[in-house]
mmCIF file of C-alpha atoms in Angstrom:
data_model
loop_
_atom_site.group_PDB
_atom_site.id
_atom_site.type_symbol
_atom_site.label_atom_id
_atom_site.label_comp_id
_atom_site.label_asym_id
_atom_site.label_seq_id
_atom_site.Cartn_x
_atom_site.Cartn_y
_atom_site.Cartn_z
ATOM 1 C CA MET A 1 0.127 88.013 29.386
ATOM 2 C CA GLY A 2 -1.892 88.015 26.161
ATOM 3 C CA ASP A 3 -2.675 85.434 23.501
ATOM 4 C CA SER A 4 0.517 86.277 21.590
ATOM 5 C CA ALA A 5 2.546 84.806 24.444
ATOM 6 C CA ARG A 6 0.361 81.694 24.374
ATOM 7 C CA ALA A 7 0.549 81.130 20.639
ATOM 8 C CA GLY A 8 2.031 77.657 21.010
ATOM 9 C CA ARG A 9 -0.797 76.424 23.179
ATOM 10 C CA SER A 10 -3.469 74.308 21.497
ATOM 11 C CA VAL A 11 -7.202 74.911 21.786
ATOM 12 C CA LEU A 12 -7.378 71.921 24.124
ATOM 13 C CA GLY A 13 -4.545 73.343 26.210
ATOM 14 C CA ARG A 14 -6.369 76.641 26.506
ATOM 15 C CA ALA A 15 -9.594 74.896 27.510
ATOM 16 C CA LEU A 16 -7.734 72.892 30.167
ATOM 17 C CA ALA A 17 -6.133 76.104 31.436
ATOM 18 C CA VAL A 18 -9.630 77.545 31.859
ATOM 19 C CA LEU A 19 -10.732 74.512 33.882
ATOM 20 C CA GLU A 20 -7.567 74.613 36.000
ATOM 21 C CA SER A 21 -8.270 78.199 36.995
ATOM 22 C CA PHE A 22 -10.997 76.924 39.339
ATOM 23 C CA SER A 23 -9.967 75.757 42.811
ATOM 24 C CA ASP A 24 -11.210 75.250 46.360
ATOM 25 C CA GLU A 25 -10.458 78.906 47.047
ATOM 26 C CA ASN A 26 -12.099 80.033 43.785
ATOM 27 C CA PRO A 27 -15.001 77.686 42.945
ATOM 28 C CA GLU A 28 -16.794 80.442 41.003
ATOM 29 C CA LEU A 29 -15.094 82.918 38.668
ATOM 30 C CA THR A 30 -16.024 85.742 36.333
ATOM 31 C CA LEU A 31 -14.846 86.078 32.737
ATOM 32 C CA GLY A 32 -12.315 88.713 33.784
ATOM 33 C CA GLU A 33 -10.911 86.525 36.550
ATOM 34 C CA ILE A 34 -10.571 83.564 34.192
ATOM 35 C CA ALA A 35 -8.887 85.679 31.530
ATOM 36 C CA SER A 36 -6.466 87.013 34.138
ATOM 37 C CA ALA A 37 -5.687 83.555 35.556
ATOM 38 C CA THR A 38 -5.098 81.955 32.139
ATOM 39 C CA GLY A 39 -3.480 84.856 30.296
ATOM 40 C CA LEU A 40 -6.066 84.557 27.528
ATOM 41 C CA ALA A 41 -7.625 87.524 25.773
ATOM 42 C CA SER A 42 -11.173 88.171 26.960
ATOM 43 C CA ALA A 43 -12.642 87.329 23.552
ATOM 44 C CA THR A 44 -10.805 83.984 23.439
ATOM 45 C CA ALA A 45 -11.759 83.148 27.014
ATOM 46 C CA HIS A 46 -15.387 84.068 26.338
ATOM 47 C CA ARG A 47 -15.520 81.772 23.305
ATOM 48 C CA LEU A 48 -14.002 78.855 25.226
ATOM 49 C CA LEU A 49 -16.343 79.426 28.158
ATOM 50 C CA ALA A 50 -19.371 79.306 25.875
ATOM 51 C CA GLU A 51 -18.234 75.983 24.411
ATOM 52 C CA LEU A 52 -17.453 74.507 27.821
ATOM 53 C CA VAL A 53 -20.865 75.553 29.143
ATOM 54 C CA GLU A 54 -22.601 74.054 26.117
ATOM 55 C CA TRP A 55 -20.747 70.740 26.603
ATOM 56 C CA GLY A 56 -21.483 70.681 30.352
ATOM 57 C CA ALA A 57 -17.947 71.093 31.689
ATOM 58 C CA LEU A 58 -18.961 74.443 33.190
ATOM 59 C CA GLU A 59 -22.178 75.899 34.587
ATOM 60 C CA ARG A 60 -23.408 79.462 34.999
ATOM 61 C CA PRO A 61 -24.914 79.783 38.510
ATOM 62 C CA ALA A 62 -25.464 83.516 37.970
ATOM 63 C CA ARG A 63 -25.063 86.008 35.191
ATOM 64 C CA GLY A 64 -21.396 86.567 34.448
ATOM 65 C CA ARG A 65 -20.178 83.800 36.776
ATOM 66 C CA TYR A 66 -18.950 80.269 36.045
ATOM 67 C CA ARG A 67 -18.291 77.084 38.014
ATOM 68 C CA ILE A 68 -17.356 73.457 37.271
ATOM 69 C CA GLY A 69 -20.237 71.492 35.745
ATOM 70 C CA ILE A 70 -21.579 68.081 36.662
ATOM 71 C CA ARG A 71 -20.424 66.552 33.348
ATOM 72 C CA LEU A 72 -16.836 66.600 34.610
ATOM 73 C CA TRP A 73 -17.900 64.841 37.816
ATOM 74 C CA GLU A 74 -19.630 62.160 35.739
ATOM 75 C CA LEU A 75 -16.479 61.554 33.720
ATOM 76 C CA GLY A 76 -14.244 61.604 36.791
ATOM 77 C CA ALA A 77 -16.410 58.944 38.421
ATOM 78 C CA LEU A 78 -15.436 56.578 35.581
ATOM 79 C CA ALA A 79 -11.735 56.594 36.565
ATOM 80 C CA PRO A 80 -11.178 52.910 37.415
ATOM 81 C CA VAL A 81 -8.660 53.071 40.268
ATOM 82 C CA PRO A 82 -10.436 55.612 42.514
ATOM 83 C CA ARG A 83 -13.819 54.003 41.776
ATOM 84 C CA THR A 84 -12.660 50.476 42.646
ATOM 85 C CA LEU A 85 -10.809 51.727 45.706
ATOM 86 C CA ARG A 86 -13.772 53.747 46.928
ATOM 87 C CA ASP A 87 -16.212 50.884 46.404
ATOM 88 C CA SER A 88 -13.930 48.567 48.365
ATOM 89 C CA ALA A 89 -13.275 51.039 51.157
ATOM 90 C CA LEU A 90 -16.746 52.509 51.670
ATOM 91 C CA PRO A 91 -18.203 49.708 53.860
ATOM 92 C CA VAL A 92 -15.088 49.779 56.054
ATOM 93 C CA MET A 93 -15.242 53.568 56.296
ATOM 94 C CA GLN A 94 -18.891 53.379 57.314
ATOM 95 C CA ASP A 95 -18.000 50.930 60.077
ATOM 96 C CA LEU A 96 -15.149 53.161 61.281
ATOM 97 C CA ALA A 97 -17.375 56.234 61.309
ATOM 98 C CA ALA A 98 -20.056 54.344 63.247
ATOM 99 C CA VAL A 99 -17.649 52.822 65.785
ATOM 100 C CA THR A 100 -15.511 55.912 66.411
ATOM 101 C CA GLY A 101 -18.065 58.660 65.777
ATOM 102 C CA HIS A 102 -15.425 60.664 63.913
ATOM 103 C CA VAL A 103 -14.734 61.873 60.367
ATOM 104 C CA VAL A 104 -13.152 59.206 58.139
ATOM 105 C CA HIS A 105 -11.023 60.009 55.073
ATOM 106 C CA LEU A 106 -9.844 57.949 52.108
ATOM 107 C CA VAL A 107 -6.844 59.574 50.424
ATOM 108 C CA VAL A 108 -4.646 58.759 47.418
ATOM 109 C CA LEU A 109 -1.481 60.279 46.011
ATOM 110 C CA ASP A 110 -1.938 62.591 43.024
ATOM 111 C CA GLY A 111 1.189 64.341 41.852
ATOM 112 C CA HIS A 112 2.724 66.183 44.791
ATOM 113 C CA GLU A 113 -0.568 66.362 46.677
ATOM 114 C CA ALA A 114 -2.989 64.114 48.523
ATOM 115 C CA LEU A 115 -6.426 63.733 46.941
ATOM 116 C CA PHE A 116 -9.586 63.006 48.934
ATOM 117 C CA VAL A 117 -11.436 60.117 47.259
ATOM 118 C CA GLU A 118 -14.091 59.829 49.965
ATOM 119 C CA ARG A 119 -15.075 61.515 53.222
ATOM 120 C CA LEU A 120 -17.624 60.368 55.774
ATOM 121 C CA ALA A 121 -18.816 62.718 58.480
ATOM 122 C CA GLY A 122 -18.817 61.706 62.129
ATOM 123 C CA HIS A 123 -20.722 62.862 65.186
ATOM 124 C CA SER A 124 -17.859 64.785 66.784
ATOM 125 C CA HIS A 125 -17.450 68.476 66.121
ATOM 126 C CA VAL A 126 -14.052 69.055 64.537
ATOM 127 C CA HIS A 127 -13.152 71.472 61.773
ATOM 128 C CA VAL A 128 -11.422 69.725 58.869
ATOM 129 C CA ARG A 129 -10.337 71.073 55.483
ATOM 130 C CA SER A 130 -11.639 68.240 53.366
ATOM 131 C CA ARG A 131 -14.095 67.488 50.610
ATOM 132 C CA VAL A 132 -14.317 64.743 48.019
ATOM 133 C CA GLY A 133 -12.092 65.788 45.132
ATOM 134 C CA GLY A 134 -10.220 68.249 47.331
ATOM 135 C CA ARG A 135 -6.470 68.230 47.905
ATOM 136 C CA LEU A 136 -4.037 68.830 50.709
ATOM 137 C CA PRO A 137 -0.257 69.063 51.008
ATOM 138 C CA LEU A 138 1.447 65.737 51.620
ATOM 139 C CA HIS A 139 3.728 66.971 54.384
ATOM 140 C CA ALA A 140 1.058 68.347 56.695
ATOM 141 C CA SER A 141 -1.299 65.464 57.365
ATOM 142 C CA GLY A 142 -1.393 61.876 58.576
ATOM 143 C CA PRO A 143 -2.680 60.399 55.279
ATOM 144 C CA GLY A 144 -0.154 62.442 53.318
ATOM 145 C CA LYS A 145 2.750 61.256 55.438
ATOM 146 C CA ILE A 146 1.551 57.655 55.054
ATOM 147 C CA MET A 147 1.810 58.045 51.278
ATOM 148 C CA LEU A 148 5.203 59.758 51.499
ATOM 149 C CA ALA A 149 6.629 57.212 53.925
ATOM 150 C CA HIS A 150 6.121 54.493 51.323
ATOM 151 C CA ALA A 151 7.102 56.558 48.272
ATOM 152 C CA PRO A 152 10.483 56.334 46.491
ATOM 153 C CA ALA A 153 13.285 58.331 48.124
ATOM 154 C CA GLU A 154 13.599 60.519 45.025
ATOM 155 C CA PHE A 155 9.968 61.568 45.341
ATOM 156 C CA VAL A 156 10.394 62.409 49.019
ATOM 157 C CA ASP A 157 13.419 64.517 48.066
ATOM 158 C CA GLU A 158 11.248 66.419 45.578
ATOM 159 C CA VAL A 159 8.576 67.120 48.186
ATOM 160 C CA VAL A 160 11.141 68.318 50.733
ATOM 161 C CA ALA A 161 12.857 70.484 48.109
ATOM 162 C CA ARG A 162 9.538 72.163 47.318
ATOM 163 C CA GLY A 163 9.382 73.304 50.932
ATOM 164 C CA LEU A 164 7.506 72.302 54.082
ATOM 165 C CA PRO A 165 5.409 75.394 54.839
ATOM 166 C CA ARG A 166 3.760 75.713 58.235
ATOM 167 C CA LEU A 167 -0.008 75.357 57.989
ATOM 168 C CA ALA A 168 -0.828 74.885 61.677
ATOM 169 C CA ALA A 169 0.924 74.789 65.030
ATOM 170 C CA GLY A 170 2.036 71.169 64.657
ATOM 171 C CA THR A 171 3.289 71.226 61.060
ATOM 172 C CA ILE A 172 6.776 69.736 60.785
ATOM 173 C CA THR A 173 8.873 72.224 58.820
ATOM 174 C CA ASP A 174 12.385 70.964 59.536
ATOM 175 C CA PRO A 175 13.527 68.531 56.780
ATOM 176 C CA ARG A 176 15.548 66.317 59.147
ATOM 177 C CA GLN A 177 12.723 66.024 61.644
ATOM 178 C CA PHE A 178 10.303 65.379 58.798
ATOM 179 C CA ARG A 179 12.364 62.490 57.424
ATOM 180 C CA GLN A 180 12.577 61.028 60.938
ATOM 181 C CA ALA A 181 8.774 61.197 61.156
ATOM 182 C CA LEU A 182 8.461 59.305 57.865
ATOM 183 C CA ALA A 183 10.879 56.640 59.123
ATOM 184 C CA GLU A 184 8.715 56.208 62.219
ATOM 185 C CA VAL A 185 5.616 55.780 60.046
ATOM 186 C CA ARG A 186 7.344 53.042 58.054
ATOM 187 C CA SER A 187 8.444 51.337 61.269
ATOM 188 C CA THR A 188 5.106 51.428 63.100
ATOM 189 C CA GLY A 189 2.725 50.996 60.162
ATOM 190 C CA TYR A 190 0.572 53.987 61.107
ATOM 191 C CA CYS A 191 0.761 57.763 61.581
ATOM 192 C CA LEU A 192 -0.408 59.955 64.445
ATOM 193 C CA SER A 193 -0.838 63.599 63.491
ATOM 194 C CA ARG A 194 -1.659 66.509 65.796
ATOM 195 C CA ASN A 195 -2.477 70.036 64.626
ATOM 196 C CA GLU A 196 -0.478 69.654 61.406
ATOM 197 C CA MET A 197 -3.009 70.674 58.771
ATOM 198 C CA THR A 198 -5.566 72.461 60.936
ATOM 199 C CA ASP A 199 -5.285 73.684 64.515
ATOM 200 C CA GLY A 200 -7.716 71.699 66.631
ATOM 201 C CA ALA A 201 -7.726 68.613 64.384
ATOM 202 C CA SER A 202 -5.678 65.430 64.783
ATOM 203 C CA SER A 203 -5.728 62.114 62.955
ATOM 204 C CA VAL A 204 -4.770 58.466 62.978
ATOM 205 C CA ALA A 205 -3.904 57.074 59.535
ATOM 206 C CA ALA A 206 -2.836 53.712 58.117
ATOM 207 C CA PRO A 207 -1.778 52.481 54.643
ATOM 208 C CA ILE A 208 -3.865 50.501 52.159
ATOM 209 C CA THR A 209 -1.862 48.161 49.940
ATOM 210 C CA GLY A 210 -2.765 47.215 46.381
ATOM 211 C CA PRO A 211 -2.413 43.848 44.605
ATOM 212 C CA SER A 212 1.226 44.567 43.705
ATOM 213 C CA GLY A 213 2.174 45.221 47.314
ATOM 214 C CA ASP A 214 2.566 48.961 46.884
ATOM 215 C CA VAL A 215 0.758 51.434 49.138
ATOM 216 C CA VAL A 216 -2.061 52.850 47.002
ATOM 217 C CA ALA A 217 -4.062 54.841 49.559
ATOM 218 C CA SER A 218 -4.444 55.822 53.174
ATOM 219 C CA ILE A 219 -7.431 55.658 55.468
ATOM 220 C CA ALA A 220 -7.663 58.047 58.406
ATOM 221 C CA VAL A 221 -9.901 58.948 61.319
ATOM 222 C CA VAL A 222 -9.929 62.655 62.235
ATOM 223 C CA VAL A 223 -10.580 63.665 65.838
ATOM 224 C CA PRO A 224 -10.497 66.856 67.914
ATOM 225 C CA SER A 225 -7.019 67.643 69.180
ATOM 226 C CA SER A 226 -8.457 67.626 72.673
ATOM 227 C CA THR A 227 -8.453 63.828 72.336
ATOM 228 C CA GLU A 228 -5.596 62.835 74.628
ATOM 229 C CA ASN A 229 -5.040 59.220 73.622
ATOM 230 C CA LEU A 230 -4.807 58.849 69.854
ATOM 231 C CA GLN A 231 -3.167 55.467 70.298
ATOM 232 C CA ARG A 232 -6.462 53.831 71.251
ATOM 233 C CA LEU A 233 -7.766 54.430 67.719
ATOM 234 C CA VAL A 234 -4.780 52.765 66.054
ATOM 235 C CA PRO A 235 -6.101 49.161 66.140
ATOM 236 C CA ALA A 236 -9.426 50.095 64.539
ATOM 237 C CA VAL A 237 -7.785 52.166 61.779
ATOM 238 C CA ARG A 238 -5.171 49.501 61.008
ATOM 239 C CA ILE A 239 -7.789 46.741 60.944
ATOM 240 C CA GLY A 240 -9.872 48.882 58.593
ATOM 241 C CA ALA A 241 -6.916 49.476 56.277
ATOM 242 C CA ALA A 242 -6.116 45.749 56.276
ATOM 243 C CA ALA A 243 -9.739 44.928 55.433
ATOM 244 C CA VAL A 244 -9.666 47.237 52.405
ATOM 245 C CA THR A 245 -6.312 45.755 51.362
ATOM 246 C CA ARG A 246 -7.847 42.259 51.368
ATOM 247 C CA THR A 247 -10.709 43.343 49.107
ATOM 248 C CA LEU A 248 -8.233 44.721 46.562
ATOM 249 C CA ARG A 249 -6.417 41.394 46.180
ATOM 250 C CA PRO A 250 -7.214 39.447 43.002
ATOM 251 C CA ARG A 251 -9.386 36.367 43.343
ATOM 252 C CA SER A 252 -8.099 32.887 42.574
ATOM 253 C CA PRO A 253 -9.906 30.742 39.960
ATOM 254 C CA LEU A 254 -11.865 29.101 42.813
ATOM 255 C CA GLY A 255 -13.168 32.461 43.944
ATOM 256 C CA GLU A 256 -10.936 32.750 46.998
ATOM 257 C CA ARG A 257 -8.669 35.714 47.443
ATOM 258 C CA LYS A 258 -5.001 35.052 46.901
ATOM 259 C CA ARG A 259 -2.874 35.181 50.023
#
């Protein structure tokens, strides 16, 4: 698809399309790959790439190749909600990582995906598909199901309608069974997940509530699926989530947090 088919798209829209062509699977791209992904003519893509490199949105790690630049990370770090949430959660996450010895995730809802705001490594050896700024499907993870369990019914309907693809042996793909799992999460206040996103990885997740009472994030501990008793981690994860929730509450005029 050439530029003629994109005539209604603004310069900003074209630049954003260039940035959106990068992903976890394709962190570095060539001019030809970017032109193909965006539908832009090579000359147009080349001009936009030069401007984005000059501004710092993109970098050139090697001749003819491009990747996201640090300037975008600097701007993203200014987003108030993730920054405040991360600052509040980080001490709790550090305690959880130290006590359990496992990977700890902080996840928020972003569109129809879960977004990793922070990740702390543990001592256990377990393969997890996570990085700060990375995304994962909502239906196939403990943190994602925490967010979905407390989302409006219409949003859950949208996610189910988009499909529940199998990503690992334990992924729930049946809509009825999936809705039952969400109901259980709401009832218990936590989520146990085994081999849903990645074979060999399981998690225990709990919700973090914001000042308005809505669930704004999820905190999770990821363990090897060989761990037989996930239930023993539930108290620590729920206490951690509650601790972060308390820090997000507004302070009273006397400096005490409102109850």
